[in-house]
């Protein structure tokens, strides 16, 4: 499938429907789309979201690099790479509503959460960055960050520019620290580089020191939370943990040191391990943005 980089989100989603849905599912989509445009609301609309599960399964889309690049080009910070086919169908049903900007939609959207199952709930949350006037749904998005359901939390927290765009500092910090606590792949928290605040670094260091005192290990995500703040504390933390760090932890620590502006520390630890050396070279060259951490999470099931 060829996807032009200049695709809009709407065009990209239509292309994904054509590419990834079966013929019966596309027939359902065409009929349901017509019903929604003609005014299917309330329970009728909720029924269409529920009935979608008869026509599309929770199978990964398996998007190509070209499709992923088109998504990033259409909406920076957004990616449907974790979507399944059923979510693709349900989110398109939501987005086809002609009243998306009206109060009636906001009221119905909120009502849908009350009776939604887990799959429907994830689809509703994944639609947030694609809805107009997203500021109407910040309370709802923050609710997802308080859940203990990992799938629901990740539907809001990962691959979406919604939190970094609409969350205040308190909600943003809570999201990142919870992602750290849940061992989520933090390199997929869109905008982390732009909102790496002193408070966030302090909270991450507090969390890590508590775990160290309890004899527990750190998640790799910790190292993405260290920015150019609290330099003495960060330097001490790096000094303490470098000797006992695994190869993967050393790779992450080098990138973290660069993010924290620890140039002298980087110069003092030139590694000989060929698996670690490329990360040291990237770090000393200033290539330490969150995307640089992606290979470290590549073999993790949730990444």
Coordinates of C-alpha atoms in Angstrom, one line a residue:
X1 CA 0.0 0.0 0.0
X2 CA 1.4 3.4 -0.9
X3 CA 0.5 6.3 1.3
X4 CA 1.4 9.8 0.4
X5 CA 3.1 11.8 3.1
X6 CA 0.7 14.7 2.5
X7 CA -2.4 12.7 3.5
X8 CA -4.7 14.3 6.0
X9 CA -5.8 12.2 9.0
X10 CA -9.2 11.7 7.3
X11 CA -7.6 10.5 4.1
X12 CA -5.2 8.2 5.9
X13 CA -8.0 6.6 7.9
X14 CA -10.0 6.0 4.8
X15 CA -7.0 4.4 3.2
X16 CA -6.5 2.2 6.2
X17 CA -10.1 1.1 6.1
X18 CA -9.7 0.2 2.5
X19 CA -6.5 -1.7 3.1
X20 CA -7.2 -3.5 6.4
X21 CA -10.9 -4.3 6.5
X22 CA -12.5 -7.3 4.9
X23 CA -15.1 -6.9 2.3
X24 CA -18.0 -7.7 4.7
X25 CA -16.6 -5.2 7.2
X26 CA -16.3 -2.5 4.5
X27 CA -20.0 -3.2 3.6
X28 CA -21.0 -2.7 7.2
X29 CA -18.9 0.5 7.4
X30 CA -20.6 1.9 4.3
X31 CA -24.1 1.2 5.6
X32 CA -23.3 2.4 9.1
X33 CA -21.7 5.6 7.8
X34 CA -24.9 6.4 5.9
X35 CA -27.0 5.8 8.9
X36 CA -24.8 8.1 11.1
X37 CA -24.8 10.9 8.5
X38 CA -28.6 10.6 8.3
X39 CA -28.9 11.1 12.0
X40 CA -28.3 7.9 14.0
X41 CA -27.8 9.2 17.6
X42 CA -28.1 8.0 21.1
X43 CA -28.7 4.3 21.5
X44 CA -28.8 3.8 17.7
X45 CA -25.2 5.1 17.5
X46 CA -24.1 3.1 20.5
X47 CA -25.6 0.0 18.8
X48 CA -23.5 0.6 15.7
X49 CA -20.3 0.8 17.8
X50 CA -21.2 -2.5 19.5
X51 CA -22.2 -4.2 16.2
X52 CA -18.8 -3.3 14.7
X53 CA -17.4 -6.3 16.7
X54 CA -19.3 -8.7 14.4
X55 CA -17.5 -7.4 11.4
X56 CA -13.9 -6.6 12.5
X57 CA -11.7 -8.5 15.0
X58 CA -9.1 -7.3 17.5
X59 CA -6.3 -8.1 15.1
X60 CA -3.3 -5.8 14.9
X61 CA -3.2 -3.6 11.8
X62 CA 0.4 -4.3 11.3
X63 CA 1.1 -0.9 9.7
X64 CA 4.0 -0.4 7.4
X65 CA 6.8 2.1 8.0
X66 CA 5.3 4.2 5.2
X67 CA 1.8 4.2 6.8
X68 CA 3.4 5.1 10.2
X69 CA 5.3 7.9 8.6
X70 CA 2.1 9.2 6.9
X71 CA 0.4 9.2 10.3
X72 CA 3.2 11.3 11.9
X73 CA 3.0 13.6 8.9
X74 CA -0.8 14.0 9.2
X75 CA -0.7 14.7 12.9
X76 CA 2.7 15.1 14.7
X77 CA 2.9 12.9 17.8
X78 CA 0.0 10.7 16.7
X79 CA 0.3 7.0 15.6
X80 CA -2.3 4.3 15.1
X81 CA 0.4 1.6 15.3
X82 CA -1.3 0.0 18.4
X83 CA -4.8 0.0 17.0
X84 CA -6.5 -3.2 16.0
X85 CA -9.0 -3.5 13.1
X86 CA -12.0 -3.2 15.3
X87 CA -10.7 0.0 16.8
X88 CA -10.1 1.3 13.3
X89 CA -13.7 0.7 12.4
X90 CA -15.1 2.1 15.6
X91 CA -13.0 5.3 15.5
X92 CA -14.1 6.0 12.0
X93 CA -17.7 5.6 13.0
X94 CA -17.1 8.2 15.6
X95 CA -15.3 10.6 13.3
X96 CA -18.0 10.4 10.6
X97 CA -20.6 12.1 12.9
X98 CA -21.5 15.5 11.4
X99 CA -22.1 17.0 14.8
X100 CA -18.5 16.5 16.2
X101 CA -18.2 20.2 17.1
X102 CA -21.6 20.5 18.7
X103 CA -22.6 20.2 22.3
X104 CA -24.9 17.3 21.5
X105 CA -21.8 15.2 20.5
X106 CA -19.9 16.0 23.7
X107 CA -22.9 14.9 25.8
X108 CA -23.3 11.7 23.8
X109 CA -19.6 11.0 23.8
X110 CA -19.5 11.2 27.6
X111 CA -22.6 9.0 27.9
X112 CA -20.9 6.3 25.7
X113 CA -18.3 5.6 28.4
X114 CA -21.0 4.6 31.0
X115 CA -21.8 1.3 29.3
X116 CA -18.8 0.7 27.1
X117 CA -16.8 -2.5 27.5
X118 CA -13.0 -2.4 27.5
X119 CA -12.6 -2.5 23.8
X120 CA -15.2 0.2 23.2
X121 CA -13.6 2.3 25.9
X122 CA -10.1 2.1 24.3
X123 CA -11.6 3.1 20.9
X124 CA -13.3 6.1 22.5
X125 CA -10.0 7.2 24.2
X126 CA -8.0 6.6 21.0
X127 CA -10.3 9.0 19.1
X128 CA -9.5 11.9 21.5
X129 CA -6.6 13.5 19.5
X130 CA -8.7 13.3 16.4
X131 CA -11.7 15.2 17.7
X132 CA -12.3 18.9 17.2
X133 CA -12.2 21.1 20.3
X134 CA -10.4 18.5 22.3
X135 CA -10.3 20.7 25.4
X136 CA -13.9 19.6 26.1
X137 CA -12.7 16.1 27.1
X138 CA -9.7 16.8 29.4
X139 CA -11.6 15.6 32.5
X140 CA -12.5 12.3 30.7
X141 CA -8.9 11.8 29.6
X142 CA -7.6 12.4 33.1
X143 CA -10.0 9.8 34.3
X144 CA -8.3 7.2 32.1
X145 CA -5.0 8.1 33.8
X146 CA -6.4 7.0 37.1
X147 CA -7.5 3.6 36.0
X148 CA -5.8 0.4 36.8
X149 CA -6.6 -1.1 33.4
X150 CA -3.3 -0.9 31.4
X151 CA -5.0 -1.1 28.0
X152 CA -7.2 1.9 28.8
X153 CA -4.4 3.9 30.3
X154 CA -2.2 3.3 27.3
X155 CA -5.0 4.2 24.9
X156 CA -4.7 7.8 26.3
X157 CA -1.1 8.0 27.3
X158 CA 0.8 6.5 24.3
X159 CA 1.1 7.6 20.6
X160 CA -1.2 10.5 21.2
X161 CA -0.6 14.3 21.2
X162 CA -3.7 14.8 23.3
X163 CA -2.1 14.8 26.8
X164 CA 0.8 17.1 26.0
X165 CA -1.6 19.5 24.2
X166 CA -4.4 19.6 26.7
X167 CA -3.2 18.5 30.2
X168 CA -2.1 21.0 32.8
X169 CA 1.2 20.4 34.6
X170 CA -0.4 18.3 37.4
X171 CA -2.3 16.0 35.0
X172 CA 0.8 15.7 32.8
X173 CA 3.1 14.8 35.6
X174 CA 0.7 12.2 36.9
X175 CA 0.4 10.6 33.5
X176 CA 4.2 10.4 33.0
X177 CA 4.9 9.0 36.5
X178 CA 2.0 6.5 36.2
X179 CA 3.5 5.4 32.9
X180 CA 6.8 5.0 34.7
X181 CA 5.1 3.0 37.5
X182 CA 3.3 0.7 35.0
X183 CA 6.6 0.2 33.0
X184 CA 5.1 1.6 29.8
X185 CA 7.3 2.4 26.9
X186 CA 7.8 6.1 27.7
X187 CA 9.4 6.9 24.4
X188 CA 5.8 6.7 23.0
X189 CA 4.5 9.4 25.3
X190 CA 4.2 12.1 22.7
X191 CA 5.8 15.5 23.7
X192 CA 7.9 14.1 26.6
X193 CA 10.9 16.0 25.3
X194 CA 9.0 19.3 25.2
X195 CA 7.5 19.0 28.8
X196 CA 10.4 17.5 30.7
X197 CA 10.0 19.9 33.6
X198 CA 12.1 20.2 36.8
X199 CA 9.1 18.9 38.8
X200 CA 8.8 15.8 36.6
X201 CA 12.5 15.0 37.0
X202 CA 12.2 15.5 40.8
X203 CA 9.2 13.1 41.0
X204 CA 11.1 10.5 38.8
X205 CA 14.2 10.7 41.0
X206 CA 12.1 10.3 44.2
X207 CA 10.4 7.3 42.7
X208 CA 13.7 5.7 41.7
X209 CA 15.3 6.3 45.1
X210 CA 12.4 4.7 46.9
X211 CA 12.7 1.7 44.7
X212 CA 16.5 1.5 45.2
X213 CA 15.9 1.7 49.0
X214 CA 13.5 -1.2 48.7
X215 CA 16.0 -3.2 46.6
X216 CA 13.9 -3.1 43.4
X217 CA 15.1 -2.4 39.9
X218 CA 14.3 0.6 37.7
X219 CA 12.3 0.6 34.5
X220 CA 14.0 1.9 31.5
X221 CA 11.5 4.7 31.3
X222 CA 13.1 6.3 34.3
X223 CA 16.0 7.5 32.1
X224 CA 13.7 9.4 29.8
X225 CA 12.5 11.5 32.7
X226 CA 15.9 13.0 33.5
X227 CA 16.2 16.5 32.0
X228 CA 18.6 19.5 32.6
X229 CA 17.3 20.0 36.2
X230 CA 18.6 19.0 39.6
X231 CA 22.1 18.5 38.1
X232 CA 23.9 17.5 41.3
X233 CA 21.3 15.0 42.2
X234 CA 21.3 13.5 38.7
X235 CA 25.1 13.3 38.7
X236 CA 25.1 11.4 42.0
X237 CA 22.4 9.1 40.7
X238 CA 24.4 8.3 37.6
X239 CA 27.6 7.7 39.6
X240 CA 25.8 5.4 42.0
X241 CA 24.2 3.2 39.5
X242 CA 26.6 3.0 36.5
X243 CA 28.9 0.3 38.0
X244 CA 26.0 -2.2 38.6
X245 CA 24.0 -1.3 35.5
X246 CA 23.2 -3.9 32.8
X247 CA 24.2 -3.3 29.2
X248 CA 20.7 -2.1 28.3
X249 CA 20.7 0.2 31.4
X250 CA 24.0 1.6 30.5
X251 CA 22.7 2.4 27.0
X252 CA 19.7 4.2 28.5
X253 CA 21.9 6.0 31.1
X254 CA 24.1 7.5 28.5
X255 CA 21.2 8.9 26.6
X256 CA 19.8 10.2 29.9
X257 CA 23.0 11.8 30.8
X258 CA 23.0 13.7 27.5
X259 CA 19.4 14.8 28.1
X260 CA 20.4 16.0 31.6
X261 CA 23.4 18.0 30.2
X262 CA 26.0 15.8 32.1
X263 CA 28.8 16.4 29.5
X264 CA 31.6 15.8 32.0
X265 CA 30.1 12.6 33.3
X266 CA 29.7 11.4 29.7
X267 CA 33.4 12.2 29.0
X268 CA 34.4 10.2 32.1
X269 CA 32.7 6.9 31.1
X270 CA 33.7 6.2 27.5
X271 CA 32.6 2.5 27.3
X272 CA 34.4 -0.3 25.6
X273 CA 31.4 -2.6 25.1
X274 CA 30.5 -2.5 21.4
X275 CA 26.8 -2.7 22.3
X276 CA 27.1 0.4 24.5
X277 CA 29.5 2.4 22.4
X278 CA 27.0 3.6 19.7
X279 CA 24.8 5.0 22.5
X280 CA 27.7 6.9 24.0
X281 CA 28.6 8.2 20.5
X282 CA 25.0 9.4 20.0
X283 CA 24.8 10.9 23.4
X284 CA 28.0 12.8 23.1
X285 CA 26.8 14.1 19.7
X286 CA 23.6 15.4 21.3
X287 CA 21.3 12.7 19.8
X288 CA 19.3 11.9 22.9
X289 CA 15.7 12.7 22.0
X290 CA 13.1 10.2 23.2
X291 CA 13.0 8.4 19.8
X292 CA 16.6 7.3 20.4
X293 CA 15.3 5.1 23.2
X294 CA 13.0 3.1 20.9
X295 CA 15.5 0.3 20.1
X296 CA 15.9 -0.4 23.8
X297 CA 12.2 -1.1 24.1
X298 CA 11.9 -3.0 20.8
X299 CA 12.0 -6.5 22.3
X300 CA 9.5 -5.7 25.1
X301 CA 6.0 -7.1 24.5
X302 CA 4.2 -3.8 25.3
X303 CA 6.5 -1.7 23.3

